[in-house]
Coordinates of N, CA and C in Angstrom, one line a residue:
X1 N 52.7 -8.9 -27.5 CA 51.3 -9.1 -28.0 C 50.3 -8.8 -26.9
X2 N 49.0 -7.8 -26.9 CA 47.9 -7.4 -26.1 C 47.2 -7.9 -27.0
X3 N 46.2 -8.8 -25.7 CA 45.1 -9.5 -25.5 C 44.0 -8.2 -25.6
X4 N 43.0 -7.4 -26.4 CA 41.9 -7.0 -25.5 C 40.6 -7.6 -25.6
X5 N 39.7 -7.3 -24.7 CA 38.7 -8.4 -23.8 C 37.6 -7.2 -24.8
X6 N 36.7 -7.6 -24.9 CA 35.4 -7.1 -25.0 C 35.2 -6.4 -24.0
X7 N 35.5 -6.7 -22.8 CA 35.1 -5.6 -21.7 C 36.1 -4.9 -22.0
X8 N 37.0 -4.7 -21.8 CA 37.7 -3.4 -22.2 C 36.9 -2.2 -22.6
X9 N 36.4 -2.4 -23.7 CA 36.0 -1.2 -24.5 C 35.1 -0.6 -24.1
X10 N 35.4 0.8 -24.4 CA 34.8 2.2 -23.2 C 33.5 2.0 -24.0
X11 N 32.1 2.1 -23.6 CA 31.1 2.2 -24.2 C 30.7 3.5 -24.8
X12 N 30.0 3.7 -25.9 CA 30.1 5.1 -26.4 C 28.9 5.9 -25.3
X13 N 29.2 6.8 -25.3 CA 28.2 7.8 -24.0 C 27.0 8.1 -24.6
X14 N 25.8 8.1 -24.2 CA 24.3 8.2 -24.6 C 24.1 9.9 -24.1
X15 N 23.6 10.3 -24.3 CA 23.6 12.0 -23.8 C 21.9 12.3 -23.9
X16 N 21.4 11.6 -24.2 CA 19.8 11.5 -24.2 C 18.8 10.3 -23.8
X17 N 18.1 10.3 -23.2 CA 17.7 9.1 -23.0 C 16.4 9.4 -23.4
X18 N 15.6 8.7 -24.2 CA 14.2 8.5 -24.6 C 12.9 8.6 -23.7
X19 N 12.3 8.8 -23.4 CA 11.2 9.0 -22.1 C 9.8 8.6 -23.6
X20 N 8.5 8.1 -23.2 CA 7.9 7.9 -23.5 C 6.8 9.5 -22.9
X21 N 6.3 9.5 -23.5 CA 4.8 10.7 -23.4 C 4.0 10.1 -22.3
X22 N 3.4 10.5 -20.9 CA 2.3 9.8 -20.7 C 1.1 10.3 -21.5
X23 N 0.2 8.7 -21.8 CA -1.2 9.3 -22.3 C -2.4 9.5 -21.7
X24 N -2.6 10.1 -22.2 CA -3.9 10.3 -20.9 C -4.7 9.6 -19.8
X25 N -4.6 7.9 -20.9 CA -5.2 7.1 -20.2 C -4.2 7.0 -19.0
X26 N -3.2 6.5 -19.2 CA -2.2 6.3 -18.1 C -2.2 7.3 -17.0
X27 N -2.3 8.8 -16.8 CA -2.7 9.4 -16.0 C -3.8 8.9 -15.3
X28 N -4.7 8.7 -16.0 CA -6.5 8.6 -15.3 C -5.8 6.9 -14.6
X29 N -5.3 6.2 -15.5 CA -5.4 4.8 -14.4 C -4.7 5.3 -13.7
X30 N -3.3 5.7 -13.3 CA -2.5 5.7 -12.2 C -3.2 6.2 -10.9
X31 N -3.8 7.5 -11.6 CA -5.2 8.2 -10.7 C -6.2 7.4 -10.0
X32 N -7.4 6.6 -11.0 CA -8.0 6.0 -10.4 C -7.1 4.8 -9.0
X33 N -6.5 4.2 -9.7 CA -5.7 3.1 -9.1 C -4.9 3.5 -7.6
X34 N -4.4 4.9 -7.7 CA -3.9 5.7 -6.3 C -5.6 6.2 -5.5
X35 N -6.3 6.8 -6.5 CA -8.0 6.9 -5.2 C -8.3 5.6 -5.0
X36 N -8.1 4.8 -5.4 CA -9.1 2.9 -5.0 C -8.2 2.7 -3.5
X37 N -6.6 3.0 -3.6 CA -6.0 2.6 -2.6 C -6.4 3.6 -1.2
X38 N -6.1 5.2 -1.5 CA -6.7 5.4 -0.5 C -8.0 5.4 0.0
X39 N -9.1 5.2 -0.6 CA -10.4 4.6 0.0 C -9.8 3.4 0.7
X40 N -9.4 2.4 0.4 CA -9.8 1.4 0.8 C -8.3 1.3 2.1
X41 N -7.5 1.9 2.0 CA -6.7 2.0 3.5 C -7.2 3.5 4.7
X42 N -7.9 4.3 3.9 CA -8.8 5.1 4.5 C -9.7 4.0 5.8
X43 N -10.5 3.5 4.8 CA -11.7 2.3 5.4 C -10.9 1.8 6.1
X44 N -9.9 0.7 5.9 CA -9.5 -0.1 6.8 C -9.0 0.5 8.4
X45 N -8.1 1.4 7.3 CA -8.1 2.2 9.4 C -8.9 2.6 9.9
X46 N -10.0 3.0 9.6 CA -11.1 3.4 10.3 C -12.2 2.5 10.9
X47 N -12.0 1.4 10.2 CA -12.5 0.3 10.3 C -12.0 -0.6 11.9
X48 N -10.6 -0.3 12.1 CA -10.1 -0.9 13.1 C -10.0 0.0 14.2
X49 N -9.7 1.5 14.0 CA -9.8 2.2 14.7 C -11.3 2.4 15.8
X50 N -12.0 1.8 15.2 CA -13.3 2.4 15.9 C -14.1 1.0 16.0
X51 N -13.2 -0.1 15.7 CA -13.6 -1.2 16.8 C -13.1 -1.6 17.9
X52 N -14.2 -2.4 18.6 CA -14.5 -2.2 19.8 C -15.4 -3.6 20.3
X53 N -15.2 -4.2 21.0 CA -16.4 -4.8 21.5 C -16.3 -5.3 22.7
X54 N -17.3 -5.2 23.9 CA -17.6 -5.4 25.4 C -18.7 -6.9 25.5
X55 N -18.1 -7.7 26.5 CA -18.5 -9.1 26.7 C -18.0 -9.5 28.2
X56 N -19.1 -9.3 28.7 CA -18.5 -9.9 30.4 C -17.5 -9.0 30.8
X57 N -17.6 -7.9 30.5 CA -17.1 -6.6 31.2 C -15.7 -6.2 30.9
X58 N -15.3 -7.1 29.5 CA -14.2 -6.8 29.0 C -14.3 -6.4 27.5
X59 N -14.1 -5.1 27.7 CA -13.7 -4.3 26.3 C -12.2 -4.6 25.5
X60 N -13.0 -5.0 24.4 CA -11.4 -5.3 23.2 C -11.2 -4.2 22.5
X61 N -10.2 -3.5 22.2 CA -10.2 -2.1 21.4 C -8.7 -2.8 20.6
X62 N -8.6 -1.7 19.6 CA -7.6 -2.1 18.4 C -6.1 -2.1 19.2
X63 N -6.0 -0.7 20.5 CA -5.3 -0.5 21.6 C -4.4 -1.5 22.5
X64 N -5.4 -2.8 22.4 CA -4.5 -4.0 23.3 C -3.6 -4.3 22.3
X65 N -3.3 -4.2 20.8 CA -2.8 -5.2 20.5 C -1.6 -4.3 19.4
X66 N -0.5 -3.8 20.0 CA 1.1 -3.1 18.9 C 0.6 -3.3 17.6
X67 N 0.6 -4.4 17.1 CA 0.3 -4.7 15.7 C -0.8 -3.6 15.3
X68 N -2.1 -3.7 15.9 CA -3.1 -3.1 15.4 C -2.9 -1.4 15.4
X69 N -2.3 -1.3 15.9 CA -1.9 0.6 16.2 C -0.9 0.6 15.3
X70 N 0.0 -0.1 14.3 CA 1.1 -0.1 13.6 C 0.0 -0.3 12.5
X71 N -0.7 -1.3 12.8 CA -1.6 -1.3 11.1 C -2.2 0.2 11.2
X72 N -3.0 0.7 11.7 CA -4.0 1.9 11.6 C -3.0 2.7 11.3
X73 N -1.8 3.2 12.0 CA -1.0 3.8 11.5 C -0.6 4.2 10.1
X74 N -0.5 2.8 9.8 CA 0.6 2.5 8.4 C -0.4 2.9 7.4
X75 N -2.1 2.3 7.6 CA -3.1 2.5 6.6 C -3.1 4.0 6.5
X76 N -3.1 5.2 7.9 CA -4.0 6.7 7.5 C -2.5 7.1 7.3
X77 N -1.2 6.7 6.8 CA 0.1 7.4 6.3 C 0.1 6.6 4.9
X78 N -0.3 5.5 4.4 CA -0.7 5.2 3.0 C -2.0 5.8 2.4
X79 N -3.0 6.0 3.3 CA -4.0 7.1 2.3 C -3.3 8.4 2.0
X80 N -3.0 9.1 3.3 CA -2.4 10.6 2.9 C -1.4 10.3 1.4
X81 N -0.4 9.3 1.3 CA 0.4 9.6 0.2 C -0.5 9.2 -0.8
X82 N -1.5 7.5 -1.2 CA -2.2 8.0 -1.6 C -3.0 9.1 -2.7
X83 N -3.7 9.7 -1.3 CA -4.4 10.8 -1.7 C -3.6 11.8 -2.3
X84 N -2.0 12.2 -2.4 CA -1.4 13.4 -2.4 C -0.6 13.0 -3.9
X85 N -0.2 11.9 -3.9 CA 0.0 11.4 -5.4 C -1.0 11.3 -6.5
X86 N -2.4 11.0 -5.9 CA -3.7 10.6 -6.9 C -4.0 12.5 -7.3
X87 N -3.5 13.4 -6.3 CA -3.7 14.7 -6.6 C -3.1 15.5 -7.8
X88 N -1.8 14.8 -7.6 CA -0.9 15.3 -8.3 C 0.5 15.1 -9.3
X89 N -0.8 13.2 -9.8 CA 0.1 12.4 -10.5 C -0.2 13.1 -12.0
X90 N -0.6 14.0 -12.5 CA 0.3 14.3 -13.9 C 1.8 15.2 -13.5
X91 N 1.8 15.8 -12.6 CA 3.0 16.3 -12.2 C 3.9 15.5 -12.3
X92 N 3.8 14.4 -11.3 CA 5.0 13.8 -10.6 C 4.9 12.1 -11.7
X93 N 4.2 11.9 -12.9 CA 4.5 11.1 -14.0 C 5.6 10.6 -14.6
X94 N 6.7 12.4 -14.3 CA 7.8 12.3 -15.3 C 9.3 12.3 -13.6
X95 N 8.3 11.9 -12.7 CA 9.6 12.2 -11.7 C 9.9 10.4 -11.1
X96 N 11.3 10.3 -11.2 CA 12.0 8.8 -11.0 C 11.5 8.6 -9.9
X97 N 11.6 9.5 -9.0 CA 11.4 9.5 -7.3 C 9.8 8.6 -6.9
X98 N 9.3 9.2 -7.5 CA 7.6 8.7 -7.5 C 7.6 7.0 -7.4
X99 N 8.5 6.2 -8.1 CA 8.6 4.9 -8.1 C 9.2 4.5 -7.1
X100 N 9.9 5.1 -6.4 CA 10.7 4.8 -4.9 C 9.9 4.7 -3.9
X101 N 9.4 6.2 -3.6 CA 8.2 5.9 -2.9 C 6.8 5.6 -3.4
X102 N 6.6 4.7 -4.1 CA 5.5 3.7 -3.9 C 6.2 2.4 -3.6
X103 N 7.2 1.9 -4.0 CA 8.0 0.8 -3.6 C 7.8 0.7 -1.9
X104 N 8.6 2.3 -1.4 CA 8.1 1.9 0.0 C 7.0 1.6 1.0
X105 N 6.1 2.6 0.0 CA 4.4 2.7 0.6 C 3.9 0.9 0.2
X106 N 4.0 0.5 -0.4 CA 3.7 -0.8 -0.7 C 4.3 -1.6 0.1
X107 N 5.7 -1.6 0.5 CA 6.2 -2.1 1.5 C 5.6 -2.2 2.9
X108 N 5.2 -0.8 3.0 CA 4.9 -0.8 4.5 C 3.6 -1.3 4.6
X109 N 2.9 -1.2 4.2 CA 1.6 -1.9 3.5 C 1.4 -3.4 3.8
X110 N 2.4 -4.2 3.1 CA 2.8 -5.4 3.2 C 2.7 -5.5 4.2
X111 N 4.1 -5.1 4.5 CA 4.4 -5.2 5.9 C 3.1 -5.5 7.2
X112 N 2.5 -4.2 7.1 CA 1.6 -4.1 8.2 C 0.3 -4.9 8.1
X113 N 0.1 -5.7 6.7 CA -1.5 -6.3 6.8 C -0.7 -7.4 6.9
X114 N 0.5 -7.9 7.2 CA 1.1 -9.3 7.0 C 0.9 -9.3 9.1
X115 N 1.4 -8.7 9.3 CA 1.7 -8.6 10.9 C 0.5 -8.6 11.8
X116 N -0.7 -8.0 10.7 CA -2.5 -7.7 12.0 C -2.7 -9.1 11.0
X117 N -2.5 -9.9 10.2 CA -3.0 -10.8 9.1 C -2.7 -12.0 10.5
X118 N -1.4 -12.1 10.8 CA -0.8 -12.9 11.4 C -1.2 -12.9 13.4
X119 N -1.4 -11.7 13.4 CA -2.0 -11.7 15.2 C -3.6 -12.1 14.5
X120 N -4.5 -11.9 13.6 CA -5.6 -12.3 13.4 C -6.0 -13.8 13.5
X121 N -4.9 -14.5 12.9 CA -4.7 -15.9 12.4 C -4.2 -16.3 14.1
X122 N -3.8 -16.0 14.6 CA -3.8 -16.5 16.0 C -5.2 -16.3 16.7
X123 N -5.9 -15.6 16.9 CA -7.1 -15.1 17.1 C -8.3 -15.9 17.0
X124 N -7.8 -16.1 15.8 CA -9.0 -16.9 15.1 C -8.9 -18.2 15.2
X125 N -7.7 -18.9 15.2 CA -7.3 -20.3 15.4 C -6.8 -21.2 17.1
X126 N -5.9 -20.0 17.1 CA -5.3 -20.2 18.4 C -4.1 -20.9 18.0
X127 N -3.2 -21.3 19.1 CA -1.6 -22.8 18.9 C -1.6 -22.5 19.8
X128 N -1.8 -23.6 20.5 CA -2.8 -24.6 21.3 C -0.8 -24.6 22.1
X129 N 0.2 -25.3 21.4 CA 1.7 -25.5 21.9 C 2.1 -24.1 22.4
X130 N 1.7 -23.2 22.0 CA 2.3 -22.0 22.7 C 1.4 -21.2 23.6
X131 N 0.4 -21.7 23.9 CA -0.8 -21.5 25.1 C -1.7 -20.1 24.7
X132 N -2.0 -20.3 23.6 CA -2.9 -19.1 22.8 C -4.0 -19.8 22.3
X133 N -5.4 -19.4 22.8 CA -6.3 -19.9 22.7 C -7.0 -19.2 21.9
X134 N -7.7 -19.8 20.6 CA -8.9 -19.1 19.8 C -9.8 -18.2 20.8
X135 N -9.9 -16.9 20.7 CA -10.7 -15.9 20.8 C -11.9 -15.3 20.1
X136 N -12.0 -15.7 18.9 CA -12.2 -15.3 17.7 C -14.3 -16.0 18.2
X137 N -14.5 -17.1 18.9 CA -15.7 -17.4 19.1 C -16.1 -16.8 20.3
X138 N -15.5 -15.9 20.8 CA -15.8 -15.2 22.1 C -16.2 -13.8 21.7
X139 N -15.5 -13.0 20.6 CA -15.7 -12.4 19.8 C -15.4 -11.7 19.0
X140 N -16.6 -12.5 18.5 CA -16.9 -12.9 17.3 C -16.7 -11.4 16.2
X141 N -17.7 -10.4 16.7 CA -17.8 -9.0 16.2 C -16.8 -8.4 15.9
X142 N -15.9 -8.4 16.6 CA -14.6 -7.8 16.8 C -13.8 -8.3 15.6
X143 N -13.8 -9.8 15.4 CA -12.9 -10.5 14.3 C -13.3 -10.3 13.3
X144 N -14.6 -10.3 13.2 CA -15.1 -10.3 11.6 C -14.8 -8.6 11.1
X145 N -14.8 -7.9 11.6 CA -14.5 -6.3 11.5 C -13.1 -6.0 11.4
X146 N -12.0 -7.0 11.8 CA -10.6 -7.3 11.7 C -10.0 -7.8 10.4
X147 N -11.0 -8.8 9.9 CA -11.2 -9.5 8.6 C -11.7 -8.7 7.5
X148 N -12.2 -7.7 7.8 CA -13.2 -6.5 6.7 C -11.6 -5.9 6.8
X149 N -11.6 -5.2 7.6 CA -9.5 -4.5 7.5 C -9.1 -5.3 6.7
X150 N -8.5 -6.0 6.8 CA -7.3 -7.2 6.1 C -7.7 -7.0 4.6
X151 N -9.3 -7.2 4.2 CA -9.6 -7.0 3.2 C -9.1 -6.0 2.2
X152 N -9.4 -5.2 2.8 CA -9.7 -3.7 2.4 C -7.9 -3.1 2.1
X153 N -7.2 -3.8 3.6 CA -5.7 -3.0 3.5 C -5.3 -4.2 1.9
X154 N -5.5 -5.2 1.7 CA -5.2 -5.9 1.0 C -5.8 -5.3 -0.6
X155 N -6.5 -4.9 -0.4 CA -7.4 -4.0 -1.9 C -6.2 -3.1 -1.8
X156 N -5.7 -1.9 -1.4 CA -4.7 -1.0 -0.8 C -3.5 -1.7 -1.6
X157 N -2.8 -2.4 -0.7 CA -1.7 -3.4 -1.2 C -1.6 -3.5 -2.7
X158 N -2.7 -4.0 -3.1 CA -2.9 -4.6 -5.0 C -3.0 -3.3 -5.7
X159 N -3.8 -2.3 -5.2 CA -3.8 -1.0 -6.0 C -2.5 -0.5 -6.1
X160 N -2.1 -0.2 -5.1 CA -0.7 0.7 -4.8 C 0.7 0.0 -5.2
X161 N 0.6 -1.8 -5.5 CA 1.8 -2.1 -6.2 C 1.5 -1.9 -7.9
X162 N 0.3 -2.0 -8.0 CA -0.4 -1.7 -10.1 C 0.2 -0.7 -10.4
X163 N 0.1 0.6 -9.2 CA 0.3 1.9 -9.4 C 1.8 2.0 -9.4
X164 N 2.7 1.3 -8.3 CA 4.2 1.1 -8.5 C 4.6 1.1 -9.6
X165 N 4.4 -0.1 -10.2 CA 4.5 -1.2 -11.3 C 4.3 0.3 -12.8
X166 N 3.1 0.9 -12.6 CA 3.3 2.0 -13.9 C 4.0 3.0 -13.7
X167 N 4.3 3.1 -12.3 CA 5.4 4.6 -12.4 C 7.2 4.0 -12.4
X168 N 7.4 2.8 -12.6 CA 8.5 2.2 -13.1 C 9.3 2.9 -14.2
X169 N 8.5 3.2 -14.7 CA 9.1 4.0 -16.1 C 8.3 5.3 -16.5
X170 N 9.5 6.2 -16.1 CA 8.8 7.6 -16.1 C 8.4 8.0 -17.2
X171 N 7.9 8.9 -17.5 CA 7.0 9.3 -18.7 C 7.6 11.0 -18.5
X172 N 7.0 11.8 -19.8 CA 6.8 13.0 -19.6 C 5.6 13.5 -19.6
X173 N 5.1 14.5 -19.1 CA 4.3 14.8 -18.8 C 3.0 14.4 -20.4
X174 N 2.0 14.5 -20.0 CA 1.3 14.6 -21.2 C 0.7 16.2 -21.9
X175 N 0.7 16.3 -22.7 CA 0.4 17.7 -22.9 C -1.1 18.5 -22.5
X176 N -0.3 20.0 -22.0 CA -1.8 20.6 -21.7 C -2.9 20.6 -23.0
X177 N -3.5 20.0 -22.6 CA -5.5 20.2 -23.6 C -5.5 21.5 -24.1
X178 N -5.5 21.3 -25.2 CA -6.0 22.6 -26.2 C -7.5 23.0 -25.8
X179 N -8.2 24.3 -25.1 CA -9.4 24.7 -25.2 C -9.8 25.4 -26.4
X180 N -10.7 25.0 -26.9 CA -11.7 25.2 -28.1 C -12.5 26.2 -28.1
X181 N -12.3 27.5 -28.1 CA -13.5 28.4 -28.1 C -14.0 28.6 -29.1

């Protein structure tokens, strides 16, 4: 006497898989939602890049601090992709890959406004047990322009996972526009 299991049984083979059409709208949001992120990680690196501020003869640049050269970094290599996907997201609509790398770009994203978030929050606070004193009333300028970043890479972050989140499920392209003469 054979037992068979439910698992046993060979599953019948699918030889097509169904893809949805993208619609137009979905192009235009994926688009807008990929230009919002690179503005706004465009700004933020730029933003930290080109601060600066001198007080009793000591200049703070983004340069003292690993974190901050890993965030500017991470922001002007998330606008380029960004900008290069928002160029040429009806193309790449119907390609799996495109969800991979936004997975990562988002990642690194994370990653890097979590790490200037967290030297900021020392900055601004200080812990006082590990002999790091608030700086953040000394200056002042410098922080609040650190804070405008965070913002901004954080706008970045929320666009660029919306935009993950739609290229989840690839589409086919949408069809070329009939011109009307």
């Amino acid at each position: 006497m054979t037992i068979e299991l439910e698992s046993q049984a060979v599953a019948p083979e699918t030889t097509k898989t169904m893809t949805m059409p993208a619609s137009a709208a979905h192009v235009r949001t994926s688009a807008a939602l990929r230009l919002l992120a690179f503005a706004a990680s465009l700004a933020a690196a730029t933003v930290v890049a080109t601060n600066r501020q001198d007080r009793w003869g000591i200049t703070v640049t983004f340069r003292m601090f690993a974190v901050w050269e890993a965030f500017v970094a991470i922001n002007f290599a998330c606008a380029a992709y960004a900008l290069l996907t928002a160029i040429l997201v009806r193309r790449l609509v119907c390609k799996q890959w495109l969800h991979h790398g936004d997975v990562v770009t988002v990642n690194l994203q994370a990653a890097s406004t979590a790490g200037a978030g967290a030297v900021g929050s020392v900055a601004m606070w200080g812990n006082e047990p590990s002999g790091w004193f608030a700086v953040c009333r000394l200056y002042r300028l410098y922080c609040d322009r650190g804070a405008v970043s965070l913002a901004l890479a954080f706008v970045s972050f929320a666009a660029l996972g919306v935009a993950a989140t739609l290229s989840r499920f690839p589409r086919t392209p949408p069809p070329a526009a009939v011109s009307r003469s």
